mmCIF file of C-alpha atoms in Angstrom:
data_model
loop_
_atom_site.group_PDB
_atom_site.id
_atom_site.type_symbol
_atom_site.label_atom_id
_atom_site.label_comp_id
_atom_site.label_asym_id
_atom_site.label_seq_id
_atom_site.Cartn_x
_atom_site.Cartn_y
_atom_site.Cartn_z
ATOM 1 C CA MET F 6 0.000 0.000 0.000
ATOM 2 C CA THR F 7 1.340 3.434 -0.872
ATOM 3 C CA VAL F 8 1.498 6.391 1.522
ATOM 4 C CA SER F 9 0.309 9.745 0.183
ATOM 5 C CA LEU F 10 2.030 13.086 0.787
ATOM 6 C CA TRP F 11 -0.781 14.106 3.151
ATOM 7 C CA GLN F 12 -0.250 10.990 5.259
ATOM 8 C CA ARG F 13 3.482 11.637 5.584
ATOM 9 C CA THR F 14 3.322 14.856 7.560
ATOM 10 C CA PRO F 15 1.183 14.322 10.672
ATOM 11 C CA LYS F 16 2.319 15.406 14.104
ATOM 12 C CA HIS F 17 3.907 12.464 15.849
ATOM 13 C CA THR F 18 6.707 11.484 18.185
ATOM 14 C CA THR F 19 10.269 10.367 17.590
ATOM 15 C CA GLU F 20 11.556 7.275 19.403
ATOM 16 C CA GLN F 21 15.043 5.817 19.635
ATOM 17 C CA CYS F 22 16.281 2.253 20.046
ATOM 18 C CA ASP F 23 19.176 -0.032 19.260
ATOM 19 C CA VAL F 24 17.305 -2.140 16.677
ATOM 20 C CA ALA F 25 14.206 -1.203 14.693
ATOM 21 C CA ILE F 26 12.261 -4.216 13.421
ATOM 22 C CA ILE F 27 9.939 -3.823 10.443
ATOM 23 C CA GLY F 28 7.115 -6.354 10.511
ATOM 24 C CA ALA F 29 5.140 -7.782 13.448
ATOM 25 C CA GLY F 30 4.731 -11.295 12.146
ATOM 26 C CA ILE F 31 6.260 -14.413 13.668
ATOM 27 C CA SER F 32 9.799 -13.517 12.584
ATOM 28 C CA GLY F 33 9.705 -9.880 13.682
ATOM 29 C CA LEU F 34 8.207 -10.698 17.068
ATOM 30 C CA SER F 35 10.648 -13.578 17.591
ATOM 31 C CA ALA F 36 13.594 -11.318 16.755
ATOM 32 C CA ALA F 37 12.381 -8.826 19.367
ATOM 33 C CA ILE F 38 12.150 -11.592 21.982
ATOM 34 C CA GLU F 39 15.772 -12.527 21.329
ATOM 35 C CA LEU F 40 16.853 -8.878 21.546
ATOM 36 C CA GLU F 41 15.062 -8.492 24.885
ATOM 37 C CA ARG F 42 16.802 -11.618 26.137
ATOM 38 C CA ARG F 43 20.106 -9.920 25.320
ATOM 39 C CA GLY F 44 19.088 -6.639 26.969
ATOM 40 C CA ILE F 45 19.032 -4.747 23.655
ATOM 41 C CA SER F 46 16.283 -2.182 23.075
ATOM 42 C CA ALA F 47 14.011 -2.612 20.062
ATOM 43 C CA ILE F 48 10.901 -1.122 18.481
ATOM 44 C CA ILE F 49 8.603 -3.014 16.102
ATOM 45 C CA LEU F 50 6.925 -1.162 13.239
ATOM 46 C CA GLU F 51 3.952 -2.858 11.570
ATOM 47 C CA ALA F 52 2.089 -1.479 8.562
ATOM 48 C CA ASP F 53 -1.177 -3.126 9.634
ATOM 49 C CA TYR F 54 -1.511 -5.075 12.902
ATOM 50 C CA ALA F 55 0.463 -7.886 14.504
ATOM 51 C CA GLY F 56 -0.096 -11.138 12.621
ATOM 52 C CA SER F 57 -2.152 -9.459 9.910
ATOM 53 C CA LYS F 58 -0.279 -11.077 7.017
ATOM 54 C CA ALA F 59 0.656 -14.737 6.442
ATOM 55 C CA SER F 60 1.588 -15.215 10.111
ATOM 56 C CA GLY F 61 -2.100 -15.069 11.034
ATOM 57 C CA ARG F 62 -3.550 -16.710 7.914
ATOM 58 C CA ASN F 63 -1.833 -20.086 7.631
ATOM 59 C CA ALA F 64 -3.048 -23.584 8.504
ATOM 60 C CA GLY F 65 -1.295 -23.757 11.873
ATOM 61 C CA PHE F 66 1.108 -26.633 11.168
ATOM 62 C CA LEU F 67 4.149 -26.947 13.452
ATOM 63 C CA ILE F 68 5.944 -29.577 11.435
ATOM 64 C CA ARG F 69 9.418 -30.944 10.944
ATOM 65 C CA GLY F 70 11.024 -30.388 7.559
ATOM 66 C CA ALA F 71 9.583 -28.741 4.479
ATOM 67 C CA SER F 72 6.679 -29.434 2.152
ATOM 68 C CA GLU F 73 8.766 -31.807 0.021
ATOM 69 C CA ASN F 74 9.738 -35.205 1.341
ATOM 70 C CA TYR F 75 13.236 -35.833 2.704
ATOM 71 C CA SER F 76 14.422 -37.752 -0.346
ATOM 72 C CA LEU F 77 13.565 -34.970 -2.803
ATOM 73 C CA ALA F 78 14.838 -32.269 -0.462
ATOM 74 C CA SER F 79 18.156 -34.119 -0.205
ATOM 75 C CA ASP F 80 18.372 -34.346 -3.996
ATOM 76 C CA GLU F 81 17.634 -30.644 -4.417
ATOM 77 C CA LEU F 82 19.572 -29.176 -1.486
ATOM 78 C CA GLY F 83 22.149 -31.843 -0.704
ATOM 79 C CA ARG F 84 21.836 -34.378 2.098
ATOM 80 C CA ASP F 85 23.708 -32.267 4.655
ATOM 81 C CA THR F 86 21.574 -29.171 4.020
ATOM 82 C CA ALA F 87 18.358 -31.182 4.174
ATOM 83 C CA LYS F 88 19.439 -32.697 7.484
ATOM 84 C CA HIS F 89 20.235 -29.195 8.765
ATOM 85 C CA LEU F 90 16.799 -27.930 7.700
ATOM 86 C CA TRP F 91 14.987 -30.850 9.377
ATOM 87 C CA ASN F 92 16.939 -30.245 12.584
ATOM 88 C CA TRP F 93 16.218 -26.519 12.266
ATOM 89 C CA THR F 94 12.467 -27.053 12.276
ATOM 90 C CA GLN F 95 12.692 -29.473 15.210
ATOM 91 C CA GLU F 96 14.574 -26.835 17.201
ATOM 92 C CA ASN F 97 11.917 -24.284 16.231
ATOM 93 C CA LEU F 98 9.240 -26.295 18.047
ATOM 94 C CA VAL F 99 11.546 -26.810 21.037
ATOM 95 C CA GLY F 100 11.973 -23.030 21.243
ATOM 96 C CA LEU F 101 8.246 -22.362 21.015
ATOM 97 C CA LYS F 102 7.578 -24.911 23.756
ATOM 98 C CA ALA F 103 10.069 -23.075 25.970
ATOM 99 C CA LEU F 104 8.001 -19.913 25.416
ATOM 100 C CA GLY F 105 4.816 -21.725 26.474
ATOM 101 C CA ILE F 106 3.088 -22.644 23.207
ATOM 102 C CA GLU F 107 1.734 -25.809 24.872
ATOM 103 C CA SER F 108 -0.308 -23.636 27.250
ATOM 104 C CA THR F 109 -2.373 -22.059 24.449
ATOM 105 C CA THR F 110 -5.895 -23.417 24.036
ATOM 106 C CA SER F 111 -5.446 -24.413 20.401
ATOM 107 C CA TYR F 112 -2.150 -26.276 20.771
ATOM 108 C CA ALA F 113 -2.282 -30.022 20.212
ATOM 109 C CA GLN F 114 0.451 -32.596 19.851
ATOM 110 C CA ARG F 115 -0.437 -34.028 16.462
ATOM 111 C CA ALA F 116 1.786 -36.085 14.225
ATOM 112 C CA SER F 117 2.127 -34.868 10.668
ATOM 113 C CA CYS F 118 1.838 -37.312 7.802
ATOM 114 C CA ILE F 119 3.035 -36.931 4.226
ATOM 115 C CA VAL F 120 0.685 -38.988 2.075
ATOM 116 C CA ALA F 121 1.435 -40.592 -1.283
ATOM 117 C CA MET F 122 -1.370 -41.201 -3.747
ATOM 118 C CA GLY F 123 0.770 -43.503 -5.879
ATOM 119 C CA GLU F 124 4.041 -43.297 -7.739
ATOM 120 C CA PRO F 125 6.477 -41.615 -7.822
ATOM 121 C CA GLU F 126 5.763 -40.271 -4.328
ATOM 122 C CA HIS F 127 5.114 -43.741 -2.898
ATOM 123 C CA GLY F 128 8.676 -44.812 -3.639
ATOM 124 C CA GLU F 129 10.047 -41.458 -2.503
ATOM 125 C CA LEU F 130 8.442 -41.885 0.917
ATOM 126 C CA ILE F 131 10.020 -45.312 1.366
ATOM 127 C CA GLN F 132 13.403 -43.841 0.498
ATOM 128 C CA SER F 133 12.755 -40.823 2.743
ATOM 129 C CA TYR F 134 11.908 -43.103 5.653
ATOM 130 C CA GLU F 135 15.152 -45.032 5.276
ATOM 131 C CA MET F 136 17.195 -41.819 4.955
ATOM 132 C CA LEU F 137 15.526 -40.215 7.964
ATOM 133 C CA LEU F 138 16.355 -43.195 10.153
ATOM 134 C CA GLU F 139 19.946 -43.155 8.888
ATOM 135 C CA ASP F 140 20.223 -39.470 9.832
ATOM 136 C CA GLY F 141 18.848 -39.978 13.334
ATOM 137 C CA PHE F 142 15.268 -38.775 12.856
ATOM 138 C CA LYS F 143 12.215 -40.600 14.144
ATOM 139 C CA ALA F 144 9.626 -41.527 11.529
ATOM 140 C CA ASN F 145 7.062 -44.211 10.776
ATOM 141 C CA LEU F 146 5.635 -45.633 7.574
ATOM 142 C CA ILE F 147 1.879 -46.213 7.453
ATOM 143 C CA GLU F 148 0.378 -48.772 5.106
ATOM 144 C CA PRO F 149 -3.336 -48.455 4.263
ATOM 145 C CA LYS F 150 -4.096 -51.672 6.182
ATOM 146 C CA ASP F 151 -2.633 -50.135 9.334
ATOM 147 C CA ALA F 152 -3.951 -46.608 8.818
ATOM 148 C CA PRO F 153 -6.380 -44.857 11.153
ATOM 149 C CA SER F 154 -10.042 -44.926 10.269
ATOM 150 C CA ASP F 155 -10.378 -41.297 9.330
ATOM 151 C CA PRO F 156 -12.048 -39.961 6.163
ATOM 152 C CA LEU F 157 -8.804 -39.416 4.256
ATOM 153 C CA TRP F 158 -7.754 -43.045 4.525
ATOM 154 C CA ARG F 159 -11.337 -44.251 4.021
ATOM 155 C CA SER F 160 -11.276 -42.566 0.610
ATOM 156 C CA ASN F 161 -8.867 -45.349 -0.495
ATOM 157 C CA LYS F 162 -6.715 -42.765 -2.287
ATOM 158 C CA PRO F 163 -3.560 -42.880 -0.099
ATOM 159 C CA THR F 164 -1.123 -45.684 -0.859
ATOM 160 C CA LEU F 165 1.412 -44.854 1.862
ATOM 161 C CA GLY F 166 2.037 -42.357 4.641
ATOM 162 C CA LEU F 167 5.258 -41.088 6.207
ATOM 163 C CA MET F 168 4.604 -39.883 9.754
ATOM 164 C CA ASN F 169 6.613 -37.403 11.817
ATOM 165 C CA PRO F 170 5.498 -38.428 15.321
ATOM 166 C CA HIS F 171 6.418 -35.355 17.374
ATOM 167 C CA ASP F 172 4.803 -32.528 15.377
ATOM 168 C CA ALA F 173 1.959 -30.279 16.498
ATOM 169 C CA VAL F 174 -0.746 -27.844 15.431
ATOM 170 C CA CYS F 175 -2.040 -24.596 16.866
ATOM 171 C CA SER F 176 -3.879 -21.412 15.964
ATOM 172 C CA PRO F 177 -1.407 -19.039 14.276
ATOM 173 C CA ILE F 178 -3.201 -16.102 15.892
ATOM 174 C CA GLU F 179 -2.638 -17.650 19.327
ATOM 175 C CA LEU F 180 1.032 -18.109 18.462
ATOM 176 C CA VAL F 181 1.286 -14.436 17.488
ATOM 177 C CA GLY F 182 -0.492 -13.545 20.728
ATOM 178 C CA LEU F 183 1.978 -15.632 22.733
ATOM 179 C CA LEU F 184 4.939 -13.921 21.081
ATOM 180 C CA CYS F 185 3.425 -10.481 21.755
ATOM 181 C CA ALA F 186 2.736 -11.386 25.390
ATOM 182 C CA THR F 187 6.307 -12.621 25.846
ATOM 183 C CA LEU F 188 7.639 -9.142 25.069
ATOM 184 C CA THR F 189 7.902 -6.914 28.134
ATOM 185 C CA ASN F 190 9.862 -3.846 27.023
ATOM 186 C CA THR F 191 9.448 -3.690 23.248
ATOM 187 C CA PRO F 192 6.729 -1.381 21.905
ATOM 188 C CA ILE F 193 4.802 -2.459 18.817
ATOM 189 C CA TYR F 194 3.576 0.408 16.653
ATOM 190 C CA GLU F 195 0.720 -0.738 14.444
ATOM 191 C CA ASP F 196 -0.580 1.176 11.413
ATOM 192 C CA ALA F 197 3.029 2.353 11.059
ATOM 193 C CA GLU F 198 4.081 1.635 7.490
ATOM 194 C CA VAL F 199 7.678 2.661 6.815
ATOM 195 C CA PHE F 200 7.762 4.954 3.793
ATOM 196 C CA ARG F 201 11.247 6.443 4.029
ATOM 197 C CA PHE F 202 14.736 5.561 5.277
ATOM 198 C CA GLU F 203 17.264 8.253 6.122
ATOM 199 C CA ASP F 204 20.925 7.717 7.009
ATOM 200 C CA ASP F 205 23.216 10.269 8.602
ATOM 201 C CA GLY F 206 26.218 7.941 8.407
ATOM 202 C CA ASN F 207 25.758 6.720 11.957
ATOM 203 C CA ARG F 208 22.101 6.135 12.806
ATOM 204 C CA ILE F 209 19.152 5.212 10.596
ATOM 205 C CA ALA F 210 15.863 7.108 10.709
ATOM 206 C CA LEU F 211 12.612 5.359 9.735
ATOM 207 C CA ARG F 212 9.627 7.511 8.836
ATOM 208 C CA THR F 213 6.059 6.256 9.326
ATOM 209 C CA ARG F 214 2.650 7.891 9.625
ATOM 210 C CA SER F 215 2.479 7.533 13.384
ATOM 211 C CA VAL F 216 6.056 7.576 14.660
ATOM 212 C CA ASP F 217 9.634 8.241 13.585
ATOM 213 C CA VAL F 218 12.230 5.788 14.844
ATOM 214 C CA ILE F 219 15.955 6.358 14.993
ATOM 215 C CA ALA F 220 17.994 3.183 15.409
ATOM 216 C CA SER F 221 21.527 1.890 15.158
ATOM 217 C CA ARG F 222 20.366 -1.172 13.189
ATOM 218 C CA VAL F 223 17.310 -2.193 11.217
ATOM 219 C CA LEU F 224 15.992 -5.729 10.721
ATOM 220 C CA ILE F 225 13.385 -6.058 7.968
ATOM 221 C CA CYS F 226 11.003 -9.002 8.526
ATOM 222 C CA THR F 227 8.395 -8.379 5.840
ATOM 223 C CA ASN F 228 8.747 -11.767 4.088
ATOM 224 C CA ALA F 229 6.497 -11.752 0.984
ATOM 225 C CA TYR F 230 6.575 -7.961 0.835
ATOM 226 C CA ALA F 231 10.382 -7.783 0.852
ATOM 227 C CA GLY F 232 10.530 -6.140 -2.574
ATOM 228 C CA ASP F 233 8.483 -3.165 -1.354
ATOM 229 C CA LEU F 234 11.446 -1.999 0.730
ATOM 230 C CA VAL F 235 14.416 -3.913 -0.703
ATOM 231 C CA GLN F 236 14.458 -3.783 -4.491
ATOM 232 C CA SER F 237 17.438 -6.138 -4.684
ATOM 233 C CA LEU F 238 15.204 -8.917 -3.301
ATOM 234 C CA GLU F 239 12.714 -8.682 -6.173
ATOM 235 C CA GLY F 240 12.903 -11.981 -8.019
ATOM 236 C CA VAL F 241 14.848 -13.552 -5.155
ATOM 237 C CA ILE F 242 11.815 -13.631 -2.887
ATOM 238 C CA THR F 243 8.593 -14.014 -4.831
ATOM 239 C CA PRO F 244 5.084 -13.543 -3.428
ATOM 240 C CA ASN F 245 2.808 -16.566 -3.672
ATOM 241 C CA ARG F 246 -0.794 -16.684 -2.555
ATOM 242 C CA GLY F 247 -1.990 -19.553 -0.416
ATOM 243 C CA GLN F 248 -5.744 -20.141 -0.304
ATOM 244 C CA MET F 249 -7.655 -21.912 2.425
ATOM 245 C CA LEU F 250 -11.077 -23.434 2.860
ATOM 246 C CA ALA F 251 -12.706 -24.386 6.166
ATOM 247 C CA ILE F 252 -15.598 -26.833 6.191
ATOM 248 C CA LYS F 253 -17.808 -28.488 8.780
ATOM 249 C CA PRO F 254 -18.813 -32.025 7.757
ATOM 250 C CA ARG F 255 -22.410 -32.834 8.570
ATOM 251 C CA LYS F 256 -21.390 -36.305 9.740
ATOM 252 C CA LYS F 257 -19.314 -36.163 12.903
ATOM 253 C CA SER F 258 -17.364 -39.242 11.795
ATOM 254 C CA ASP F 259 -16.021 -37.174 8.881
ATOM 255 C CA SER F 260 -14.761 -34.325 11.044
ATOM 256 C CA ARG F 261 -11.818 -35.989 12.789
ATOM 257 C CA LEU F 262 -8.484 -36.418 11.023
ATOM 258 C CA GLU F 263 -5.900 -38.353 12.997
ATOM 259 C CA TYR F 264 -2.900 -36.477 11.611
ATOM 260 C CA ALA F 265 -2.011 -33.164 10.002
ATOM 261 C CA TYR F 266 -1.615 -34.194 6.369
ATOM 262 C CA TYR F 267 0.506 -33.066 3.437
ATOM 263 C CA LEU F 268 -0.555 -34.362 0.014
ATOM 264 C CA ASN F 269 0.813 -34.287 -3.531
ATOM 265 C CA HIS F 270 4.376 -33.260 -2.649
ATOM 266 C CA GLY F 271 3.058 -30.641 -0.255
ATOM 267 C CA SER F 272 0.790 -28.995 -2.794
ATOM 268 C CA GLU F 273 -2.227 -29.599 -0.528
ATOM 269 C CA TYR F 274 -2.555 -29.770 3.235
ATOM 270 C CA VAL F 275 -5.447 -30.671 5.488
ATOM 271 C CA ARG F 276 -6.097 -31.030 9.209
ATOM 272 C CA SER F 277 -8.824 -31.024 11.810
ATOM 273 C CA ALA F 278 -9.671 -27.683 13.396
ATOM 274 C CA PRO F 279 -11.750 -26.644 16.438
ATOM 275 C CA ASP F 280 -15.528 -27.112 16.528
ATOM 276 C CA ASP F 281 -15.501 -30.200 14.271
ATOM 277 C CA GLN F 282 -14.136 -28.241 11.338
ATOM 278 C CA ILE F 283 -11.561 -29.270 8.745
ATOM 279 C CA ILE F 284 -9.106 -26.900 7.079
ATOM 280 C CA PHE F 285 -8.055 -27.671 3.506
ATOM 281 C CA GLY F 286 -5.467 -25.527 1.733
ATOM 282 C CA GLY F 287 -3.285 -25.385 -1.332
ATOM 283 C CA ALA F 288 -4.037 -26.262 -4.992
ATOM 284 C CA ARG F 289 -1.518 -23.525 -5.759
ATOM 285 C CA THR F 290 0.650 -25.689 -8.001
ATOM 286 C CA TYR F 291 -2.231 -26.303 -10.408
ATOM 287 C CA HIS F 292 -2.711 -22.568 -10.885
ATOM 288 C CA ALA F 293 0.879 -21.393 -10.486
ATOM 289 C CA ASP F 294 0.695 -18.301 -12.698
ATOM 290 C CA GLU F 295 -2.532 -17.119 -11.080
ATOM 291 C CA GLU F 296 -1.192 -17.638 -7.569
ATOM 292 C CA ALA F 297 2.165 -15.906 -8.127
ATOM 293 C CA THR F 298 0.667 -12.694 -6.794
ATOM 294 C CA ALA F 299 0.684 -10.371 -3.817
ATOM 295 C CA THR F 300 -3.073 -9.811 -4.146
ATOM 296 C CA ASP F 301 -4.809 -10.994 -0.994
ATOM 297 C CA ALA F 302 -8.091 -12.404 -2.287
ATOM 298 C CA THR F 303 -9.615 -15.801 -2.931
ATOM 299 C CA SER F 304 -10.240 -16.958 -6.488
ATOM 300 C CA SER F 305 -13.058 -19.118 -7.782
ATOM 301 C CA THR F 306 -10.661 -21.411 -9.671
ATOM 302 C CA VAL F 307 -8.537 -22.361 -6.666
ATOM 303 C CA GLN F 308 -11.489 -22.497 -4.275
ATOM 304 C CA SER F 309 -13.300 -24.824 -6.679
ATOM 305 C CA HIS F 310 -10.203 -27.006 -6.844
ATOM 306 C CA LEU F 311 -10.060 -27.156 -3.041
ATOM 307 C CA GLU F 312 -13.707 -28.183 -2.901
ATOM 308 C CA HIS F 313 -12.972 -30.895 -5.455
ATOM 309 C CA PHE F 314 -10.293 -32.291 -3.138
ATOM 310 C CA VAL F 315 -12.643 -32.085 -0.150
ATOM 311 C CA LYS F 316 -15.288 -34.104 -1.978
ATOM 312 C CA GLU F 317 -12.774 -36.624 -3.283
ATOM 313 C CA LEU F 318 -10.843 -37.143 -0.049
ATOM 314 C CA ILE F 319 -13.011 -36.099 2.910
ATOM 315 C CA THR F 320 -16.759 -35.797 2.325
ATOM 316 C CA ASP F 321 -19.340 -34.400 -0.075
ATOM 317 C CA ASP F 322 -21.723 -33.536 2.746
ATOM 318 C CA TYR F 323 -20.498 -30.349 4.413
ATOM 319 C CA GLU F 324 -21.044 -26.657 4.955
ATOM 320 C CA ILE F 325 -18.401 -24.051 4.217
ATOM 321 C CA THR F 326 -17.459 -22.012 7.275
ATOM 322 C CA ALA F 327 -14.675 -19.800 5.878
ATOM 323 C CA ARG F 328 -12.604 -18.967 2.821
ATOM 324 C CA TRP F 329 -9.416 -16.901 2.998
ATOM 325 C CA SER F 330 -5.940 -16.388 1.605
ATOM 326 C CA GLY F 331 -2.488 -15.221 2.665
ATOM 327 C CA ILE F 332 0.614 -14.093 0.816
ATOM 328 C CA MET F 333 3.812 -16.068 1.392
ATOM 329 C CA GLY F 334 7.391 -15.208 0.447
ATOM 330 C CA PHE F 335 9.091 -17.989 -1.537
ATOM 331 C CA THR F 336 12.748 -18.543 -2.348
ATOM 332 C CA SER F 337 13.890 -20.800 -5.181
ATOM 333 C CA ASP F 338 15.448 -23.349 -2.816
ATOM 334 C CA GLY F 339 12.808 -23.154 -0.070
ATOM 335 C CA MET F 340 15.264 -21.902 2.563
ATOM 336 C CA PRO F 341 15.148 -18.538 4.364
ATOM 337 C CA ILE F 342 17.324 -15.505 3.692
ATOM 338 C CA ILE F 343 19.354 -13.676 6.324
ATOM 339 C CA SER F 344 21.493 -10.952 4.839
ATOM 340 C CA GLN F 345 22.639 -7.354 4.873
ATOM 341 C CA VAL F 346 20.639 -5.506 2.232
ATOM 342 C CA PRO F 347 20.666 -2.102 0.526
ATOM 343 C CA VAL F 348 17.473 -0.067 0.874
ATOM 344 C CA HIS F 349 16.754 2.397 -1.940
ATOM 345 C CA THR F 350 19.841 4.612 -2.153
ATOM 346 C CA LEU F 351 21.181 3.523 1.233
ATOM 347 C CA ASN F 352 23.885 0.895 1.440
ATOM 348 C CA ASN F 353 24.223 0.990 5.206
ATOM 349 C CA PRO F 354 25.783 -2.253 6.538
ATOM 350 C CA ASN F 355 23.438 -2.096 9.528
ATOM 351 C CA ILE F 356 20.275 -2.801 7.518
ATOM 352 C CA TRP F 357 19.416 -6.504 7.483
ATOM 353 C CA PHE F 358 16.683 -8.754 6.124
ATOM 354 C CA CYS F 359 15.190 -11.959 7.566
ATOM 355 C CA GLY F 360 12.492 -13.714 5.545
ATOM 356 C CA GLY F 361 11.728 -15.898 2.545
ATOM 357 C CA LEU F 362 10.239 -18.660 4.684
ATOM 358 C CA THR F 363 8.446 -20.312 1.743
ATOM 359 C CA GLY F 364 5.210 -21.120 3.512
ATOM 360 C CA HIS F 365 6.891 -22.419 6.683
ATOM 361 C CA GLY F 366 6.927 -19.399 8.953
ATOM 362 C CA MET F 367 5.193 -21.392 11.683
ATOM 363 C CA SER F 368 7.763 -24.171 11.530
ATOM 364 C CA MET F 369 10.957 -22.145 11.182
ATOM 365 C CA GLY F 370 10.204 -18.444 11.808
ATOM 366 C CA TYR F 371 11.127 -18.375 15.497
ATOM 367 C CA GLN F 372 14.374 -20.281 15.060
ATOM 368 C CA THR F 373 15.341 -18.288 11.949
ATOM 369 C CA ALA F 374 14.734 -14.920 13.607
ATOM 370 C CA LYS F 375 16.761 -15.949 16.646
ATOM 371 C CA HIS F 376 19.593 -16.949 14.322
ATOM 372 C CA ALA F 377 19.276 -13.680 12.381
ATOM 373 C CA ILE F 378 20.018 -11.721 15.565
ATOM 374 C CA ALA F 379 23.145 -13.815 16.149
ATOM 375 C CA VAL F 380 24.276 -13.241 12.553
ATOM 376 C CA MET F 381 23.580 -9.498 12.751
ATOM 377 C CA LEU F 382 25.066 -8.835 16.193
ATOM 378 C CA ASP F 383 27.657 -11.579 16.725
ATOM 379 C CA GLY F 384 28.823 -12.226 13.178
ATOM 380 C CA ASP F 385 27.689 -15.866 13.259
ATOM 381 C CA THR F 386 28.006 -17.702 9.980
ATOM 382 C CA THR F 387 24.802 -18.724 8.213
ATOM 383 C CA ARG F 388 23.662 -21.067 5.473
ATOM 384 C CA PHE F 389 20.929 -18.615 4.590
ATOM 385 C CA GLY F 390 22.909 -15.775 3.015
ATOM 386 C CA LEU F 391 22.124 -14.182 -0.348
ATOM 387 C CA ASP F 392 25.486 -15.321 -1.668
ATOM 388 C CA ARG F 393 24.105 -18.819 -2.310
ATOM 389 C CA PHE F 394 21.977 -17.437 -5.158
ATOM 390 C CA GLN F 395 24.865 -15.406 -6.547
ATOM 391 C CA ASN F 396 27.091 -18.475 -6.443
ATOM 392 C CA LYS F 397 24.512 -20.486 -8.389
ATOM 393 C CA LYS F 398 24.205 -17.714 -10.948
ATOM 394 C CA SER F 399 27.978 -17.445 -11.357
ATOM 395 C CA GLY F 400 28.276 -21.202 -11.692
ATOM 396 C CA SER F 401 25.614 -21.375 -14.397
ATOM 397 C CA GLU F 402 27.192 -18.496 -16.310
ATOM 398 C CA SER F 403 30.671 -20.023 -16.168
ATOM 399 C CA GLY F 404 29.308 -23.384 -17.300
#
């Protein structure tokens, strides 16, 4: 959203801090928690309200790994990087438990299950299972004959399941609320869209409609909207819309899913929700061009596709309780980005970016933001730098 001239000149205050954080989603709030733990002052600036973007619009999966299975991820990223990413997401849940996520009303320990509907994914899950065990991860294979009697398996479509036994689900809004409540000294300014950066060579001034903030460092946590502030991230982080559908089956026996499921290489995802509802999301890969957008709105094509999946896999006797969408920030390799970034004409080394969570902000946002603070303040090394894309580009050009 743009900010007009008339909105740029109201009377407001000027605040100062060590680190200004742009974005009050999971990553921005988690970064502030880590700064408070270190005794470093911070201010969060949010263009809308806390959790208003993808952080409050997702399906609420707290899962290990990524949407792809371990075998494919190892092929694409390398075995060592895949193992690191799986460990990363496990540590994310450990960190959220330490904050008290288990005390929220919506939290439930619920195994996740990647489901194959046939080949090639069936064979990939067998290979993934073997590789996971080799790398020290717990996992189980589920054959249809041993599967739970829930509507997904009763559809007779799944041929195999790969279960992560220690995953969980929760309301993303409750997670955002927990992160906000954990903060004790960090103010969150909502309706405070940053429209200008100024640099005097020492400190950085951020201009918003409601407050000006002067900080020694800036951490941008805007994920899908990275390109609005950091032009160099356009094309590196791409916005993708994720659409969701909530239904309430009329038969109670159709309303309980044993696991939180990923289907079709992570293209679709489905789980039980409160009040006997089921959430079904995805179908993005079938409408890739249409969904490569930052427009937050549902579309009839994707929603119809989701309903098709509901009828095929869950039930054809239901009422729709909600439709919605959220905009996610994707990277080409599915891993986050933590990097110093130039902003407009400023090339200040104290401006950083943390984002590109590729639809897994719930499962890696807390851990990634905590790591971003260590990279920014302590000089820790990271696998998530921008240089990995530059190296790939250079390699392809030289080849």
